[in-house]
Amino acid sequence: MSLGSSQSGGDAIEVLLSEQRTFPPPKEFAARANISDPDIYEKAASDAERFWAQQADRLSWFKKWDRVLEWDPPFAKWFLGGKLNVSYNCIDRHLPAKAAKIAFFWEGEPGEKRVVTYGELMVQVAKCANALRSLGVRRGDRVAIYMGMVPELAIAMLACTRIGAVHSVVFGGFSSEALADRVNDAQAKVLITQDAGWRRGNVVPLKANADKALESTPSVEKVLVFKRMDSYEISMKDGRDFFWHEVVEAQSEKCDPEAMDAEDMLYILYTSGTTAKPKGIVHSTGGYLTQVSFTHWAVFDIKEDDIYWCAADIGWVTGHSYIVYGPLSNGVTGILYEGTPDFPEKDRWWRIVEEYKATILYTAPTAIRTFMRWGPQYPGKHDLSSLRLLGSVGEPINPEAWMWYHSIIGGERCPIVDTWWQTETGSILISPLPGLTTTKPGSATRPLPGIKANVYDDDGNPVDPGHGGYLVIEEPWPSMLRTIYGDPERYRNTYWSRFDGVYFTGDGCRLDEDRYFWLMGRVDDVMNVAGHRISTAEVESALVAHPAVAEAAVVGRSDPDSGQAIAAFVTLAGGSYDGDEEALISELREWVAEKIGKIARPKSIVITDDLPKTRSGKIMRRLLRDISEQRQLGDVTTLANADVVEEIRRLAEARRSEED
């Protein structure tokens, strides 16, 4: 079906949605899919330990495990007695056969290009590992990494795993205060950073930010600095700071990998919080790599000749699992891009897809909705025929965005894997298998083989199809978090106290008649309006279904009459609206009432040019809550567009005065 030349392909997408179509795997795709036997679900369910042992066998072990699982709720140990090394599984075992194969295509935002082969990756990881040892890092020490999207970030992570050090990657968009909090919690011995990076044509002063953080991080003894820019001046402290090109390049190209226990800590990754101490999510070695490697291979149907692009940032768990460890363990060629989708033009991503002939693209619904708002003319400039599979990650994808992705980017030929998982789960738990699963726009479909997920009501009883409740995982899985670093009691209380012995995801979900899972967003993003529980994601989905709306973010705000009222913030398709704005707001309120019910009608709708987003593209709804509640704003240092917040505040105050 051709989508013609409309701004968002909206007419054709509306037809497809009105038909309530489902999408079976394309026959040619299914015929050569990695997994095409539907019995895999039943086999995994009948003996989950045997199933996961088979997946662990995909890796190279120095010593086979003695026992697959020890489960003492809420603490799990997987592949007890087994010994392996992550960097060995990501590099050594592919050599010498794949020494010349490209591990990463890298493109800097200004346009520089690099190619890193598996052979070169081996040399650089060994040198970096030796450099860390020369700086005093030993097995079990924590190393903080604060960098942009450069190959050296992945090299530093792999170097840590090679010598048994625990890495804690801090997203390069975080503030110095956020960096200091994470360094201090982990008691990191060494910090790896870079002079600066690029973001939408602007210089991000990473070393300067790190220097400010280092004023209050007494555990850090040494700092290793990668020089990204030739002429950018930075401050270096004698005896503490060392340049990468001087220390790393002087090292030997040989470094034997440490034999790590399967349950040894691999990394800590902090979930951000504004009112509480950040939670250091701990992932182990054997179970994590087993499930990340398997899910990358199975969900993305990985082939030897794939050019795979996960367009996330390595600083988030998506980048850990599906830019670094999953793809490299499977010997895949990946793409790393430093910058934003709209620099210097809004077709940057599509030029990258065309130039490198990417076959798989994995990105977030927020990015997809942004591309919808910009219009199909930008991807339309480029040949995207190399793509054979598309993925979605990070939040529930509304059906309209799913269909746009399918039609405009995938040319109606690419299966879409809408994946659900968390920092805490380590890897994908709910997703289609692209050679097996009939998909429905907006649904993550079914739990993967080996995952026992369910939806509970308030009393901990499984709900019937057609109903919603709380998404839970009923049995342990290999890549699950082991604890919160230094705080096992918080781990127990946060994830395991809501339902005894069952992992509480914190997400709302409903089951349809086919027992497909429809994610509804965080439970704390469920509003209680006059006693009715209304999902913010559901209201957002209804709003973006309106042809005038490109993006929507919905929050609950205190209301003396109904407990909470619904406050919506929207951007418009095409970026502007020629008609009566007040009439459009009234139309949108009634539109939501028609789609969901009168109780879901937003009390206020603010039309804005943009929404506050992090540098990874995630909408910062907590700031919109602050604005709606007329509170002091929380930290805005992680925003890519901090200037938009004050404008939204002004618009919201004007809207509230009109309501009053």
JSON list of N, CA and C in Angstrom, two decimals, residues 193-263:
[
{"chain": "A", "resi": 193, "resn": "THR", "atom": "N", "xyz": [37.20, 8.78, 31.05]},
{"chain": "A", "resi": 193, "resn": "THR", "atom": "CA", "xyz": [36.37, 9.80, 30.43]},
{"chain": "A", "resi": 193, "resn": "THR", "atom": "C", "xyz": [37.04, 10.26, 29.13]},
{"chain": "A", "resi": 194, "resn": "GLN", "atom": "N", "xyz": [36.52, 11.33, 28.54]},
{"chain": "A", "resi": 194, "resn": "GLN", "atom": "CA", "xyz": [37.14, 11.89, 27.33]},
{"chain": "A", "resi": 194, "resn": "GLN", "atom": "C", "xyz": [37.10, 13.40, 27.43]},
{"chain": "A", "resi": 195, "resn": "ASP", "atom": "N", "xyz": [37.87, 14.04, 26.57]},
{"chain": "A", "resi": 195, "resn": "ASP", "atom": "CA", "xyz": [37.96, 15.50, 26.64]},
{"chain": "A", "resi": 195, "resn": "ASP", "atom": "C", "xyz": [36.60, 16.15, 26.41]},
{"chain": "A", "resi": 196, "resn": "ALA", "atom": "N", "xyz": [35.92, 15.74, 25.33]},
{"chain": "A", "resi": 196, "resn": "ALA", "atom": "CA", "xyz": [34.62, 16.32, 25.00]},
{"chain": "A", "resi": 196, "resn": "ALA", "atom": "C", "xyz": [33.98, 15.48, 23.91]},
{"chain": "A", "resi": 197, "resn": "GLY", "atom": "N", "xyz": [32.72, 15.75, 23.66]},
{"chain": "A", "resi": 197, "resn": "GLY", "atom": "CA", "xyz": [32.00, 15.07, 22.59]},
{"chain": "A", "resi": 197, "resn": "GLY", "atom": "C", "xyz": [31.15, 16.07, 21.84]},
{"chain": "A", "resi": 198, "resn": "TRP", "atom": "N", "xyz": [30.45, 15.56, 20.83]},
{"chain": "A", "resi": 198, "resn": "TRP", "atom": "CA", "xyz": [29.57, 16.41, 20.02]},
{"chain": "A", "resi": 198, "resn": "TRP", "atom": "C", "xyz": [28.11, 16.04, 20.24]},
{"chain": "A", "resi": 199, "resn": "ARG", "atom": "N", "xyz": [27.26, 17.05, 20.29]},
{"chain": "A", "resi": 199, "resn": "ARG", "atom": "CA", "xyz": [25.83, 16.82, 20.42]},
{"chain": "A", "resi": 199, "resn": "ARG", "atom": "C", "xyz": [25.09, 17.96, 19.75]},
{"chain": "A", "resi": 200, "resn": "ARG", "atom": "N", "xyz": [24.46, 17.67, 18.63]},
{"chain": "A", "resi": 200, "resn": "ARG", "atom": "CA", "xyz": [23.72, 18.66, 17.85]},
{"chain": "A", "resi": 200, "resn": "ARG", "atom": "C", "xyz": [24.59, 19.87, 17.52]},
{"chain": "A", "resi": 201, "resn": "GLY", "atom": "N", "xyz": [25.83, 19.61, 17.15]},
{"chain": "A", "resi": 201, "resn": "GLY", "atom": "CA", "xyz": [26.74, 20.67, 16.75]},
{"chain": "A", "resi": 201, "resn": "GLY", "atom": "C", "xyz": [27.41, 21.39, 17.90]},
{"chain": "A", "resi": 202, "resn": "ASN", "atom": "N", "xyz": [27.06, 21.04, 19.12]},
{"chain": "A", "resi": 202, "resn": "ASN", "atom": "CA", "xyz": [27.64, 21.68, 20.29]},
{"chain": "A", "resi": 202, "resn": "ASN", "atom": "C", "xyz": [28.64, 20.75, 20.98]},
{"chain": "A", "resi": 203, "resn": "VAL", "atom": "N", "xyz": [29.64, 21.35, 21.60]},
{"chain": "A", "resi": 203, "resn": "VAL", "atom": "CA", "xyz": [30.64, 20.59, 22.33]},
{"chain": "A", "resi": 203, "resn": "VAL", "atom": "C", "xyz": [30.10, 20.25, 23.72]},
{"chain": "A", "resi": 204, "resn": "VAL", "atom": "N", "xyz": [30.19, 18.97, 24.10]},
{"chain": "A", "resi": 204, "resn": "VAL", "atom": "CA", "xyz": [29.82, 18.52, 25.44]},
{"chain": "A", "resi": 204, "resn": "VAL", "atom": "C", "xyz": [31.10, 18.38, 26.25]},
{"chain": "A", "resi": 205, "resn": "PRO", "atom": "N", "xyz": [31.32, 19.19, 27.27]},
{"chain": "A", "resi": 205, "resn": "PRO", "atom": "CA", "xyz": [32.61, 19.21, 27.99]},
{"chain": "A", "resi": 205, "resn": "PRO", "atom": "C", "xyz": [32.71, 18.10, 29.02]},
{"chain": "A", "resi": 206, "resn": "LEU", "atom": "N", "xyz": [32.93, 16.89, 28.59]},
{"chain": "A", "resi": 206, "resn": "LEU", "atom": "CA", "xyz": [32.91, 15.74, 29.49]},
{"chain": "A", "resi": 206, "resn": "LEU", "atom": "C", "xyz": [34.01, 15.81, 30.55]},
{"chain": "A", "resi": 207, "resn": "LYS", "atom": "N", "xyz": [35.23, 16.15, 30.16]},
{"chain": "A", "resi": 207, "resn": "LYS", "atom": "CA", "xyz": [36.32, 16.21, 31.14]},
{"chain": "A", "resi": 207, "resn": "LYS", "atom": "C", "xyz": [36.06, 17.31, 32.18]},
{"chain": "A", "resi": 208, "resn": "ALA", "atom": "N", "xyz": [35.57, 18.44, 31.73]},
{"chain": "A", "resi": 208, "resn": "ALA", "atom": "CA", "xyz": [35.26, 19.52, 32.67]},
{"chain": "A", "resi": 208, "resn": "ALA", "atom": "C", "xyz": [34.18, 19.09, 33.66]},
{"chain": "A", "resi": 209, "resn": "ASN", "atom": "N", "xyz": [33.16, 18.39, 33.16]},
{"chain": "A", "resi": 209, "resn": "ASN", "atom": "CA", "xyz": [32.12, 17.86, 34.05]},
{"chain": "A", "resi": 209, "resn": "ASN", "atom": "C", "xyz": [32.72, 16.86, 35.03]},
{"chain": "A", "resi": 210, "resn": "ALA", "atom": "N", "xyz": [33.60, 16.00, 34.50]},
{"chain": "A", "resi": 210, "resn": "ALA", "atom": "CA", "xyz": [34.23, 15.01, 35.36]},
{"chain": "A", "resi": 210, "resn": "ALA", "atom": "C", "xyz": [35.09, 15.67, 36.43]},
{"chain": "A", "resi": 211, "resn": "ASP", "atom": "N", "xyz": [35.83, 16.71, 36.06]},
{"chain": "A", "resi": 211, "resn": "ASP", "atom": "CA", "xyz": [36.67, 17.41, 37.03]},
{"chain": "A", "resi": 211, "resn": "ASP", "atom": "C", "xyz": [35.84, 17.96, 38.18]},
{"chain": "A", "resi": 212, "resn": "LYS", "atom": "N", "xyz": [34.67, 18.49, 37.85]},
{"chain": "A", "resi": 212, "resn": "LYS", "atom": "CA", "xyz": [33.80, 19.02, 38.91]},
{"chain": "A", "resi": 212, "resn": "LYS", "atom": "C", "xyz": [33.34, 17.90, 39.82]},
{"chain": "A", "resi": 213, "resn": "ALA", "atom": "N", "xyz": [32.98, 16.76, 39.22]},
{"chain": "A", "resi": 213, "resn": "ALA", "atom": "CA", "xyz": [32.56, 15.61, 40.03]},
{"chain": "A", "resi": 213, "resn": "ALA", "atom": "C", "xyz": [33.70, 15.11, 40.91]},
{"chain": "A", "resi": 214, "resn": "LEU", "atom": "N", "xyz": [34.91, 15.13, 40.37]},
{"chain": "A", "resi": 214, "resn": "LEU", "atom": "CA", "xyz": [36.06, 14.60, 41.10]},
{"chain": "A", "resi": 214, "resn": "LEU", "atom": "C", "xyz": [36.42, 15.40, 42.34]},
{"chain": "A", "resi": 215, "resn": "GLU", "atom": "N", "xyz": [35.86, 16.58, 42.45]},
{"chain": "A", "resi": 215, "resn": "GLU", "atom": "CA", "xyz": [36.07, 17.37, 43.67]},
{"chain": "A", "resi": 215, "resn": "GLU", "atom": "C", "xyz": [35.45, 16.69, 44.89]},
{"chain": "A", "resi": 216, "resn": "SER", "atom": "N", "xyz": [34.50, 15.78, 44.66]},
{"chain": "A", "resi": 216, "resn": "SER", "atom": "CA", "xyz": [33.82, 15.14, 45.78]},
{"chain": "A", "resi": 216, "resn": "SER", "atom": "C", "xyz": [33.76, 13.62, 45.63]},
{"chain": "A", "resi": 217, "resn": "THR", "atom": "N", "xyz": [34.78, 13.04, 44.98]},
{"chain": "A", "resi": 217, "resn": "THR", "atom": "CA", "xyz": [34.82, 11.58, 44.79]},
{"chain": "A", "resi": 217, "resn": "THR", "atom": "C", "xyz": [36.16, 11.05, 45.29]},
{"chain": "A", "resi": 218, "resn": "PRO", "atom": "N", "xyz": [36.32, 10.91, 46.60]},
{"chain": "A", "resi": 218, "resn": "PRO", "atom": "CA", "xyz": [37.63, 10.54, 47.15]},
{"chain": "A", "resi": 218, "resn": "PRO", "atom": "C", "xyz": [38.12, 9.16, 46.78]},
{"chain": "A", "resi": 219, "resn": "SER", "atom": "N", "xyz": [37.24, 8.26, 46.32]},
{"chain": "A", "resi": 219, "resn": "SER", "atom": "CA", "xyz": [37.69, 6.90, 46.00]},
{"chain": "A", "resi": 219, "resn": "SER", "atom": "C", "xyz": [38.49, 6.85, 44.71]},
{"chain": "A", "resi": 220, "resn": "VAL", "atom": "N", "xyz": [38.33, 7.84, 43.82]},
{"chain": "A", "resi": 220, "resn": "VAL", "atom": "CA", "xyz": [38.99, 7.82, 42.51]},
{"chain": "A", "resi": 220, "resn": "VAL", "atom": "C", "xyz": [40.47, 8.17, 42.67]},
{"chain": "A", "resi": 221, "resn": "GLU", "atom": "N", "xyz": [41.32, 7.25, 42.24]},
{"chain": "A", "resi": 221, "resn": "GLU", "atom": "CA", "xyz": [42.77, 7.46, 42.34]},
{"chain": "A", "resi": 221, "resn": "GLU", "atom": "C", "xyz": [43.39, 7.91, 41.02]},
{"chain": "A", "resi": 222, "resn": "LYS", "atom": "N", "xyz": [42.86, 7.40, 39.91]},
{"chain": "A", "resi": 222, "resn": "LYS", "atom": "CA", "xyz": [43.42, 7.72, 38.60]},
{"chain": "A", "resi": 222, "resn": "LYS", "atom": "C", "xyz": [42.29, 8.01, 37.62]},
{"chain": "A", "resi": 223, "resn": "VAL", "atom": "N", "xyz": [42.61, 8.84, 36.62]},
{"chain": "A", "resi": 223, "resn": "VAL", "atom": "CA", "xyz": [41.65, 9.19, 35.57]},
{"chain": "A", "resi": 223, "resn": "VAL", "atom": "C", "xyz": [42.31, 8.97, 34.21]},
{"chain": "A", "resi": 224, "resn": "LEU", "atom": "N", "xyz": [41.66, 8.19, 33.37]},
{"chain": "A", "resi": 224, "resn": "LEU", "atom": "CA", "xyz": [42.16, 7.92, 32.01]},
{"chain": "A", "resi": 224, "resn": "LEU", "atom": "C", "xyz": [41.31, 8.72, 31.04]},
{"chain": "A", "resi": 225, "resn": "VAL", "atom": "N", "xyz": [41.95, 9.55, 30.22]},
{"chain": "A", "resi": 225, "resn": "VAL", "atom": "CA", "xyz": [41.24, 10.51, 29.38]},
{"chain": "A", "resi": 225, "resn": "VAL", "atom": "C", "xyz": [41.49, 10.22, 27.90]},
{"chain": "A", "resi": 226, "resn": "PHE", "atom": "N", "xyz": [40.42, 9.88, 27.19]},
{"chain": "A", "resi": 226, "resn": "PHE", "atom": "CA", "xyz": [40.50, 9.70, 25.74]},
{"chain": "A", "resi": 226, "resn": "PHE", "atom": "C", "xyz": [40.34, 11.06, 25.07]},
{"chain": "A", "resi": 227, "resn": "LYS", "atom": "N", "xyz": [41.23, 11.36, 24.12]},
{"chain": "A", "resi": 227, "resn": "LYS", "atom": "CA", "xyz": [41.19, 12.65, 23.44]},
{"chain": "A", "resi": 227, "resn": "LYS", "atom": "C", "xyz": [40.40, 12.50, 22.14]},
{"chain": "A", "resi": 228, "resn": "ARG", "atom": "N", "xyz": [39.18, 13.01, 22.16]},
{"chain": "A", "resi": 228, "resn": "ARG", "atom": "CA", "xyz": [38.28, 12.94, 21.00]},
{"chain": "A", "resi": 228, "resn": "ARG", "atom": "C", "xyz": [38.56, 14.06, 20.01]},
{"chain": "A", "resi": 229, "resn": "MET", "atom": "N", "xyz": [38.97, 15.24, 20.52]},
{"chain": "A", "resi": 229, "resn": "MET", "atom": "CA", "xyz": [39.12, 16.42, 19.68]},
{"chain": "A", "resi": 229, "resn": "MET", "atom": "C", "xyz": [40.57, 16.88, 19.67]},
{"chain": "A", "resi": 230, "resn": "ASP", "atom": "N", "xyz": [41.07, 17.24, 18.51]},
{"chain": "A", "resi": 230, "resn": "ASP", "atom": "CA", "xyz": [42.49, 17.57, 18.36]},
{"chain": "A", "resi": 230, "resn": "ASP", "atom": "C", "xyz": [42.89, 18.85, 19.10]},
{"chain": "A", "resi": 231, "resn": "SER", "atom": "N", "xyz": [42.08, 19.87, 19.02]},
{"chain": "A", "resi": 231, "resn": "SER", "atom": "CA", "xyz": [42.50, 21.18, 19.52]},
{"chain": "A", "resi": 231, "resn": "SER", "atom": "C", "xyz": [41.71, 21.64, 20.74]},
{"chain": "A", "resi": 232, "resn": "TYR", "atom": "N", "xyz": [41.00, 20.76, 21.38]},
{"chain": "A", "resi": 232, "resn": "TYR", "atom": "CA", "xyz": [40.17, 21.14, 22.53]},
{"chain": "A", "resi": 232, "resn": "TYR", "atom": "C", "xyz": [41.02, 21.09, 23.79]},
{"chain": "A", "resi": 233, "resn": "GLU", "atom": "N", "xyz": [41.11, 22.21, 24.49]},
{"chain": "A", "resi": 233, "resn": "GLU", "atom": "CA", "xyz": [41.96, 22.30, 25.67]},
{"chain": "A", "resi": 233, "resn": "GLU", "atom": "C", "xyz": [41.22, 21.83, 26.92]},
{"chain": "A", "resi": 234, "resn": "ILE", "atom": "N", "xyz": [41.89, 21.00, 27.72]},
{"chain": "A", "resi": 234, "resn": "ILE", "atom": "CA", "xyz": [41.32, 20.54, 28.97]},
{"chain": "A", "resi": 234, "resn": "ILE", "atom": "C", "xyz": [42.36, 20.63, 30.07]},
{"chain": "A", "resi": 235, "resn": "SER", "atom": "N", "xyz": [41.90, 20.56, 31.29]},
{"chain": "A", "resi": 235, "resn": "SER", "atom": "CA", "xyz": [42.80, 20.58, 32.44]},
{"chain": "A", "resi": 235, "resn": "SER", "atom": "C", "xyz": [43.18, 19.14, 32.80]},
{"chain": "A", "resi": 236, "resn": "MET", "atom": "N", "xyz": [44.46, 18.91, 33.05]},
{"chain": "A", "resi": 236, "resn": "MET", "atom": "CA", "xyz": [44.96, 17.59, 33.45]},
{"chain": "A", "resi": 236, "resn": "MET", "atom": "C", "xyz": [45.72, 17.74, 34.76]},
{"chain": "A", "resi": 237, "resn": "LYS", "atom": "N", "xyz": [45.38, 16.93, 35.74]},
{"chain": "A", "resi": 237, "resn": "LYS", "atom": "CA", "xyz": [46.02, 17.00, 37.06]},
{"chain": "A", "resi": 237, "resn": "LYS", "atom": "C", "xyz": [47.17, 16.01, 37.11]},
{"chain": "A", "resi": 238, "resn": "ASP", "atom": "N", "xyz": [48.36, 16.52, 37.38]},
{"chain": "A", "resi": 238, "resn": "ASP", "atom": "CA", "xyz": [49.55, 15.67, 37.44]},
{"chain": "A", "resi": 238, "resn": "ASP", "atom": "C", "xyz": [49.38, 14.57, 38.48]},
{"chain": "A", "resi": 239, "resn": "GLY", "atom": "N", "xyz": [49.78, 13.36, 38.08]},
{"chain": "A", "resi": 239, "resn": "GLY", "atom": "CA", "xyz": [49.74, 12.23, 38.99]},
{"chain": "A", "resi": 239, "resn": "GLY", "atom": "C", "xyz": [48.40, 11.55, 39.08]},
{"chain": "A", "resi": 240, "resn": "ARG", "atom": "N", "xyz": [47.35, 12.22, 38.61]},
{"chain": "A", "resi": 240, "resn": "ARG", "atom": "CA", "xyz": [46.01, 11.62, 38.63]},
{"chain": "A", "resi": 240, "resn": "ARG", "atom": "C", "xyz": [45.48, 11.35, 37.23]},
{"chain": "A", "resi": 241, "resn": "ASP", "atom": "N", "xyz": [45.67, 12.30, 36.32]},
{"chain": "A", "resi": 241, "resn": "ASP", "atom": "CA", "xyz": [45.08, 12.22, 34.99]},
{"chain": "A", "resi": 241, "resn": "ASP", "atom": "C", "xyz": [46.11, 11.75, 33.96]},
{"chain": "A", "resi": 242, "resn": "PHE", "atom": "N", "xyz": [45.67, 10.83, 33.11]},
{"chain": "A", "resi": 242, "resn": "PHE", "atom": "CA", "xyz": [46.55, 10.26, 32.10]},
{"chain": "A", "resi": 242, "resn": "PHE", "atom": "C", "xyz": [45.81, 10.19, 30.76]},
{"chain": "A", "resi": 243, "resn": "PHE", "atom": "N", "xyz": [46.52, 10.53, 29.69]},
{"chain": "A", "resi": 243, "resn": "PHE", "atom": "CA", "xyz": [45.89, 10.46, 28.37]},
{"chain": "A", "resi": 243, "resn": "PHE", "atom": "C", "xyz": [45.87, 9.02, 27.86]},
{"chain": "A", "resi": 244, "resn": "TRP", "atom": "N", "xyz": [44.77, 8.65, 27.27]},
{"chain": "A", "resi": 244, "resn": "TRP", "atom": "CA", "xyz": [44.59, 7.32, 26.68]},
{"chain": "A", "resi": 244, "resn": "TRP", "atom": "C", "xyz": [45.69, 7.03, 25.67]},
{"chain": "A", "resi": 245, "resn": "HIS", "atom": "N", "xyz": [45.94, 7.99, 24.76]},
{"chain": "A", "resi": 245, "resn": "HIS", "atom": "CA", "xyz": [46.88, 7.72, 23.67]},
{"chain": "A", "resi": 245, "resn": "HIS", "atom": "C", "xyz": [48.31, 7.54, 24.17]},
{"chain": "A", "resi": 246, "resn": "GLU", "atom": "N", "xyz": [48.60, 8.03, 25.37]},
{"chain": "A", "resi": 246, "resn": "GLU", "atom": "CA", "xyz": [49.94, 7.85, 25.92]},
{"chain": "A", "resi": 246, "resn": "GLU", "atom": "C", "xyz": [50.06, 6.57, 26.73]},
{"chain": "A", "resi": 247, "resn": "VAL", "atom": "N", "xyz": [49.03, 6.24, 27.51]},
{"chain": "A", "resi": 247, "resn": "VAL", "atom": "CA", "xyz": [49.10, 5.08, 28.40]},
{"chain": "A", "resi": 247, "resn": "VAL", "atom": "C", "xyz": [48.68, 3.80, 27.68]},
{"chain": "A", "resi": 248, "resn": "VAL", "atom": "N", "xyz": [47.55, 3.84, 27.00]},
{"chain": "A", "resi": 248, "resn": "VAL", "atom": "CA", "xyz": [47.03, 2.63, 26.37]},
{"chain": "A", "resi": 248, "resn": "VAL", "atom": "C", "xyz": [47.93, 2.17, 25.23]},
{"chain": "A", "resi": 249, "resn": "GLU", "atom": "N", "xyz": [48.33, 3.10, 24.39]},
{"chain": "A", "resi": 249, "resn": "GLU", "atom": "CA", "xyz": [49.10, 2.71, 23.20]},
{"chain": "A", "resi": 249, "resn": "GLU", "atom": "C", "xyz": [50.48, 2.16, 23.56]},
{"chain": "A", "resi": 250, "resn": "ALA", "atom": "N", "xyz": [50.95, 2.41, 24.76]},
{"chain": "A", "resi": 250, "resn": "ALA", "atom": "CA", "xyz": [52.27, 1.92, 25.17]},
{"chain": "A", "resi": 250, "resn": "ALA", "atom": "C", "xyz": [52.22, 0.48, 25.69]},
{"chain": "A", "resi": 251, "resn": "GLN", "atom": "N", "xyz": [51.02, -0.09, 25.78]},
{"chain": "A", "resi": 251, "resn": "GLN", "atom": "CA", "xyz": [50.87, -1.41, 26.40]},
{"chain": "A", "resi": 251, "resn": "GLN", "atom": "C", "xyz": [51.07, -2.56, 25.41]},
{"chain": "A", "resi": 252, "resn": "SER", "atom": "N", "xyz": [51.26, -3.73, 25.97]},
{"chain": "A", "resi": 252, "resn": "SER", "atom": "CA", "xyz": [51.35, -4.95, 25.18]},
{"chain": "A", "resi": 252, "resn": "SER", "atom": "C", "xyz": [50.01, -5.28, 24.54]},
{"chain": "A", "resi": 253, "resn": "GLU", "atom": "N", "xyz": [50.07, -5.95, 23.39]},
{"chain": "A", "resi": 253, "resn": "GLU", "atom": "CA", "xyz": [48.86, -6.37, 22.70]},
{"chain": "A", "resi": 253, "resn": "GLU", "atom": "C", "xyz": [48.33, -7.71, 23.22]},
{"chain": "A", "resi": 254, "resn": "LYS", "atom": "N", "xyz": [48.97, -8.25, 24.22]},
{"chain": "A", "resi": 254, "resn": "LYS", "atom": "CA", "xyz": [48.56, -9.53, 24.78]},
{"chain": "A", "resi": 254, "resn": "LYS", "atom": "C", "xyz": [48.07, -9.33, 26.22]},
{"chain": "A", "resi": 255, "resn": "CYS", "atom": "N", "xyz": [46.91, -9.89, 26.50]},
{"chain": "A", "resi": 255, "resn": "CYS", "atom": "CA", "xyz": [46.38, -9.86, 27.86]},
{"chain": "A", "resi": 255, "resn": "CYS", "atom": "C", "xyz": [45.46, -11.06, 28.02]},
{"chain": "A", "resi": 256, "resn": "ASP", "atom": "N", "xyz": [45.88, -12.03, 28.80]},
{"chain": "A", "resi": 256, "resn": "ASP", "atom": "CA", "xyz": [45.07, -13.23, 28.99]},
{"chain": "A", "resi": 256, "resn": "ASP", "atom": "C", "xyz": [43.80, -12.90, 29.77]},
{"chain": "A", "resi": 257, "resn": "PRO", "atom": "N", "xyz": [42.66, -13.44, 29.35]},
{"chain": "A", "resi": 257, "resn": "PRO", "atom": "CA", "xyz": [41.41, -13.15, 30.05]},
{"chain": "A", "resi": 257, "resn": "PRO", "atom": "C", "xyz": [41.31, -13.88, 31.38]},
{"chain": "A", "resi": 258, "resn": "GLU", "atom": "N", "xyz": [40.77, -13.20, 32.39]},
{"chain": "A", "resi": 258, "resn": "GLU", "atom": "CA", "xyz": [40.52, -13.81, 33.69]},
{"chain": "A", "resi": 258, "resn": "GLU", "atom": "C", "xyz": [39.39, -14.83, 33.58]},
{"chain": "A", "resi": 259, "resn": "ALA", "atom": "N", "xyz": [39.55, -15.95, 34.25]},
{"chain": "A", "resi": 259, "resn": "ALA", "atom": "CA", "xyz": [38.45, -16.92, 34.34]},
{"chain": "A", "resi": 259, "resn": "ALA", "atom": "C", "xyz": [37.52, -16.47, 35.46]},
{"chain": "A", "resi": 260, "resn": "MET", "atom": "N", "xyz": [36.36, -15.97, 35.08]},
{"chain": "A", "resi": 260, "resn": "MET", "atom": "CA", "xyz": [35.43, -15.42, 36.06]},
{"chain": "A", "resi": 260, "resn": "MET", "atom": "C", "xyz": [34.35, -16.44, 36.41]},
{"chain": "A", "resi": 261, "resn": "ASP", "atom": "N", "xyz": [33.95, -16.43, 37.66]},
{"chain": "A", "resi": 261, "resn": "ASP", "atom": "CA", "xyz": [32.84, -17.27, 38.08]},
{"chain": "A", "resi": 261, "resn": "ASP", "atom": "C", "xyz": [31.55, -16.73, 37.45]},
{"chain": "A", "resi": 262, "resn": "ALA", "atom": "N", "xyz": [30.64, -17.63, 37.11]},
{"chain": "A", "resi": 262, "resn": "ALA", "atom": "CA", "xyz": [29.40, -17.21, 36.47]},
{"chain": "A", "resi": 262, "resn": "ALA", "atom": "C", "xyz": [28.65, -16.17, 37.27]},
{"chain": "A", "resi": 263, "resn": "GLU", "atom": "N", "xyz": [28.77, -16.23, 38.60]},
{"chain": "A", "resi": 263, "resn": "GLU", "atom": "CA", "xyz": [28.05, -15.29, 39.45]},
{"chain": "A", "resi": 263, "resn": "GLU", "atom": "C", "xyz": [28.88, -14.07, 39.85]}
]
